[in-house]
Amino acid sequence: MNALFHFFSSYSYVIYLVGQNAILALSIYITLMAGLLSLSCMGFMEIGAYGSALLVMRGGVGYPWSLLLAAILSGVVALVIARPIVRLKGVYLAITTVGFSELVSFVALNWHFTGGAMGLSGIPQLASTWQVFLFLMILIYGFHVLQRSRYGRGLLAIGRDETAARSMGIQTGRYKATAFIAGAMMASIAGSFDAHHSFYISPSNFGFSQAVLILLFAVFGGLRNFWGPILGATVLTVLPEAFQPLKHWETTIYGVSVLLVVIFFPGGLLDVGRLIGRRARKAEVQKVVCEGSFT
Amino acid sequence: MLVQQFINALSEGAFYALFAAGLTLIFGVLDILNMAHGAVFMWGALFSWFLMSQMGLGFGLAMAATIILCGIMGLLLDRVAFRPLRARAAGFLPPLVSSLAVSIILVNIAEKLFGTRVVRYPPNAIPFSQTVRLGSAQLPLLHVVLMVIAFLLMAALWYLVEQTQLGRAIRALQEKPNVARLMGVDVDRTIAWMFAVASALAGVAGVFLGVAYNSASPYMGHWIDLTGFAVIILGGMGSIPGALVGGLLIGFAETATVIYLSSDYSNAATFIVLLGMLLIKPSGLLGTSREVRA
């Protein structure tokens, strides 16, 4: 009975984590849509986590409002740094955003108000799993609309070829900055959920290695559409749990599966699904051909 | 005191340069960040520790074995994570992720083989434990010797890139990969050699930093990756002298913050220098501002 309870409690945490990681993967996906490899998600997640926790604990702000205020704060920070940052390209942008995240961690680490290296504990546990998934649903709807909107198509055009997009009259700077800010606010909300779900946060929770894991979620799942990052986050969050019996080799399995998918499936997990689908369709087509129909 | 800190900064900078040289070499040719470089560095430190403390090998022998192992690791890394993607001409994101995956695997294997705690090198295996006097300062001889070797290795690497056939092929690939191929450069072989050299250097840097500060752990690759990126951006991507300048700059910046502010601030110093550099001159101190291809 005890074992069963233990199983369920760890399982429910994994479910929560799937939601949170999916939000984070989407926050990196929106910048990747515009061809920006931004690893700033951890920095903004940290602002969201500390911001919301401190507003509730020291500022006396109610919980959902603290989350919103922290998201607005992240948005403002992103707005300030967006213009110089989105001008950078490729790995330069990636490294700059890592630098930004490290600076946020540095502030959290050295400011007595945030609890320093000891972190912040005793955060009221106000976030529940359904809220995370409600927000994820809202995001999915948002991305669904975005994909078909003028703005979404513009972002994808920039991602394909920035020069061409600019020549077609897309204001690339503004588009990219908006994507950066949107990603920042999404990461911030995920951070607030994290703080209010886990009781304790410290700067070491928001490091470079966590940021690259989020990138892994997105690329592993596939970048063709927004379902890819969600799929990637889900699989890579559940995978280590599923391979738990393998006695600590689960990280290697994790690495090997990411490697295999990236090498053999340029479109990520989405491609794997598509391949299976195509095979089924091909079988159908063959059947039709055998029957001698020309359609 | 100041002399001592000066030597400290110089040796730290030289080790960073050694690490970053391979990173910058690979970036210069392939336009990608090798995220597994730090993991190879960590393997260098831990494998040499293993040979010295568990197998009882001397420093020189352990060093030689580590260089060979890390070189082979570089070959495998190229074979597994980069070459398949090169054939597909996939942008810079897939190789970044595949090398990250390799890094995750390497760290996990190191955890299993060497344990997760921070290890200390056996004192009897480390040579040059005496100190030398320079004026009023006491300097650990080990740091000075390792620093000199690091500078010599940087010079050797510079010679390799500038004066040898392999170096000429590497520079040709840096300039124009397609033309280099037409001129008879064996692209895959050249790149494989480059990975072997770069990874061997990362391993040496791992041994040196591990021995000089007498600590190694499976997680030591994480912070050096970030420092390495800072170094190659400061010095200019793809430039070997740039890696040296960048490494020394970071070494001095970190040592100066430790002296004048606090050791907590040394990482932030790296990134403030880096962010400033990126906003002012993204091509780095010695980098050429190459046209970024769409």
CSV table of N, CA and C in Angstrom, one decimal, chain A residues 231-285:
chain,number,residue,atom,x,y,z
A,231,LEU,N,5.6,17.4,-27.6
A,231,LEU,CA,5.9,16.0,-27.6
A,231,LEU,C,7.3,15.7,-27.0
A,232,GLY,N,8.3,16.5,-27.5
A,232,GLY,CA,9.6,16.3,-27.0
A,232,GLY,C,9.7,16.4,-25.5
A,233,ALA,N,9.1,17.5,-24.9
A,233,ALA,CA,9.1,17.7,-23.5
A,233,ALA,C,8.4,16.5,-22.8
A,234,THR,N,7.3,16.0,-23.3
A,234,THR,CA,6.6,14.9,-22.7
A,234,THR,C,7.5,13.7,-22.7
A,235,VAL,N,8.0,13.3,-23.8
A,235,VAL,CA,8.8,12.1,-23.9
A,235,VAL,C,10.0,12.1,-23.1
A,236,LEU,N,10.8,13.3,-23.2
A,236,LEU,CA,12.0,13.3,-22.4
A,236,LEU,C,11.8,13.5,-20.9
A,237,THR,N,10.6,13.9,-20.5
A,237,THR,CA,10.3,14.0,-19.1
A,237,THR,C,10.0,12.6,-18.5
A,238,VAL,N,9.2,11.9,-19.3
A,238,VAL,CA,8.7,10.6,-18.9
A,238,VAL,C,9.8,9.5,-19.0
A,239,LEU,N,10.7,9.7,-20.1
A,239,LEU,CA,11.7,8.7,-20.4
A,239,LEU,C,12.5,8.2,-19.2
A,240,PRO,N,13.2,9.2,-18.5
A,240,PRO,CA,14.0,8.8,-17.3
A,240,PRO,C,13.2,8.0,-16.3
A,241,GLU,N,11.9,8.3,-16.1
A,241,GLU,CA,11.1,7.6,-15.2
A,241,GLU,C,10.9,6.2,-15.7
A,242,ALA,N,10.6,6.1,-17.0
A,242,ALA,CA,10.3,4.8,-17.5
A,242,ALA,C,11.5,3.8,-17.5
A,243,PHE,N,12.7,4.4,-17.6
A,243,PHE,CA,13.9,3.6,-17.5
A,243,PHE,C,14.6,3.5,-16.1
A,244,GLN,N,13.8,3.9,-15.2
A,244,GLN,CA,14.2,3.9,-13.8
A,244,GLN,C,14.8,2.5,-13.4
A,245,PRO,N,14.2,1.4,-13.8
A,245,PRO,CA,14.8,0.1,-13.4
A,245,PRO,C,16.2,-0.2,-13.9
A,246,LEU,N,16.7,0.7,-14.8
A,246,LEU,CA,18.0,0.4,-15.4
A,246,LEU,C,19.1,0.9,-14.5
A,247,LYS,N,18.8,1.2,-13.3
A,247,LYS,CA,19.9,1.5,-12.3
A,247,LYS,C,20.8,2.6,-12.7
A,248,HIS,N,20.3,3.8,-12.9
A,248,HIS,CA,21.1,5.0,-13.1
A,248,HIS,C,21.8,5.1,-14.4
A,249,TRP,N,21.5,4.2,-15.3
A,249,TRP,CA,21.9,4.4,-16.7
A,249,TRP,C,20.9,5.1,-17.5
A,250,GLU,N,19.9,5.6,-16.8
A,250,GLU,CA,18.8,6.3,-17.6
A,250,GLU,C,19.3,7.5,-18.3
A,251,THR,N,20.3,8.2,-17.7
A,251,THR,CA,20.8,9.4,-18.4
A,251,THR,C,21.5,9.1,-19.7
A,252,THR,N,22.2,7.9,-19.7
A,252,THR,CA,22.8,7.5,-21.0
A,252,THR,C,21.8,7.2,-22.0
A,253,ILE,N,20.7,6.5,-21.6
A,253,ILE,CA,19.7,6.1,-22.5
A,253,ILE,C,19.1,7.4,-23.1
A,254,TYR,N,18.9,8.4,-22.2
A,254,TYR,CA,18.4,9.7,-22.6
A,254,TYR,C,19.2,10.3,-23.7
A,255,GLY,N,20.6,10.3,-23.4
A,255,GLY,CA,21.5,10.9,-24.4
A,255,GLY,C,21.5,10.1,-25.7
A,256,VAL,N,21.5,8.8,-25.6
A,256,VAL,CA,21.5,8.0,-26.8
A,256,VAL,C,20.2,8.2,-27.6
A,257,SER,N,19.1,8.3,-27.0
A,257,SER,CA,17.9,8.5,-27.7
A,257,SER,C,17.8,9.9,-28.4
A,258,VAL,N,18.3,10.9,-27.7
A,258,VAL,CA,18.4,12.2,-28.3
A,258,VAL,C,19.3,12.2,-29.6
A,259,LEU,N,20.5,11.5,-29.4
A,259,LEU,CA,21.5,11.4,-30.4
A,259,LEU,C,20.9,10.7,-31.7
A,260,LEU,N,20.2,9.6,-31.4
A,260,LEU,CA,19.6,8.8,-32.5
A,260,LEU,C,18.6,9.6,-33.3
A,261,VAL,N,17.7,10.3,-32.5
A,261,VAL,CA,16.7,11.1,-33.2
A,261,VAL,C,17.3,12.2,-34.0
A,262,VAL,N,18.2,12.9,-33.4
A,262,VAL,CA,18.8,14.1,-34.1
A,262,VAL,C,19.6,13.6,-35.4
A,263,ILE,N,20.3,12.5,-35.3
A,263,ILE,CA,21.0,12.0,-36.4
A,263,ILE,C,20.1,11.5,-37.5
A,264,PHE,N,19.2,10.7,-37.2
A,264,PHE,CA,18.4,9.9,-38.2
A,264,PHE,C,17.1,10.6,-38.6
A,265,PHE,N,16.6,11.5,-37.7
A,265,PHE,CA,15.3,12.2,-38.1
A,265,PHE,C,15.5,13.7,-38.0
A,266,PRO,N,15.8,14.3,-39.1
A,266,PRO,CA,16.0,15.7,-39.2
A,266,PRO,C,14.9,16.5,-38.6
A,267,GLY,N,13.7,16.0,-38.7
A,267,GLY,CA,12.5,16.7,-38.2
A,267,GLY,C,12.1,16.3,-36.8
A,268,GLY,N,13.0,15.6,-36.1
A,268,GLY,CA,12.7,15.2,-34.7
A,268,GLY,C,11.6,14.1,-34.6
A,269,LEU,N,11.1,14.0,-33.4
A,269,LEU,CA,10.1,12.9,-33.2
A,269,LEU,C,8.9,13.0,-34.1
A,270,LEU,N,8.5,14.2,-34.5
A,270,LEU,CA,7.4,14.4,-35.4
A,270,LEU,C,7.7,13.6,-36.7
A,271,ASP,N,8.9,13.5,-37.1
A,271,ASP,CA,9.3,12.8,-38.3
A,271,ASP,C,9.1,11.3,-38.1
A,272,VAL,N,9.4,10.8,-36.9
A,272,VAL,CA,9.3,9.4,-36.6
A,272,VAL,C,7.8,9.0,-36.8
A,273,GLY,N,6.9,9.9,-36.2
A,273,GLY,CA,5.5,9.6,-36.4
A,273,GLY,C,5.1,9.7,-37.8
A,274,ARG,N,5.6,10.7,-38.6
A,274,ARG,CA,5.2,10.9,-40.0
A,274,ARG,C,5.7,9.7,-40.8
A,275,LEU,N,6.9,9.1,-40.4
A,275,LEU,CA,7.4,8.0,-41.2
A,275,LEU,C,6.5,6.8,-41.1
A,276,ILE,N,6.0,6.5,-39.8
A,276,ILE,CA,5.2,5.4,-39.6
A,276,ILE,C,3.9,5.6,-40.4
A,277,GLY,N,3.4,6.9,-40.3
A,277,GLY,CA,2.1,7.2,-41.0
A,277,GLY,C,2.3,7.0,-42.5
A,278,ARG,N,3.5,7.4,-43.0
A,278,ARG,CA,3.7,7.3,-44.5
A,278,ARG,C,3.8,5.9,-44.9
A,279,ARG,N,4.4,5.0,-44.1
A,279,ARG,CA,4.5,3.6,-44.4
A,279,ARG,C,3.1,3.0,-44.5
A,280,ALA,N,2.2,3.4,-43.6
A,280,ALA,CA,0.9,2.9,-43.6
A,280,ALA,C,0.2,3.3,-44.9
A,281,ARG,N,0.4,4.6,-45.2
A,281,ARG,CA,-0.3,5.2,-46.4
A,281,ARG,C,0.3,4.5,-47.7
A,282,LYS,N,1.6,4.3,-47.7
A,282,LYS,CA,2.2,3.7,-48.8
A,282,LYS,C,1.6,2.3,-49.1
A,283,ALA,N,1.4,1.5,-47.9
A,283,ALA,CA,0.8,0.2,-48.0
A,283,ALA,C,-0.6,0.3,-48.7
A,284,GLU,N,-1.3,1.3,-48.2
A,284,GLU,CA,-2.7,1.5,-48.8
A,284,GLU,C,-2.6,1.8,-50.3
A,285,VAL,N,-1.7,2.7,-50.6
A,285,VAL,CA,-1.5,3.1,-52.1
A,285,VAL,C,-1.2,1.9,-52.9
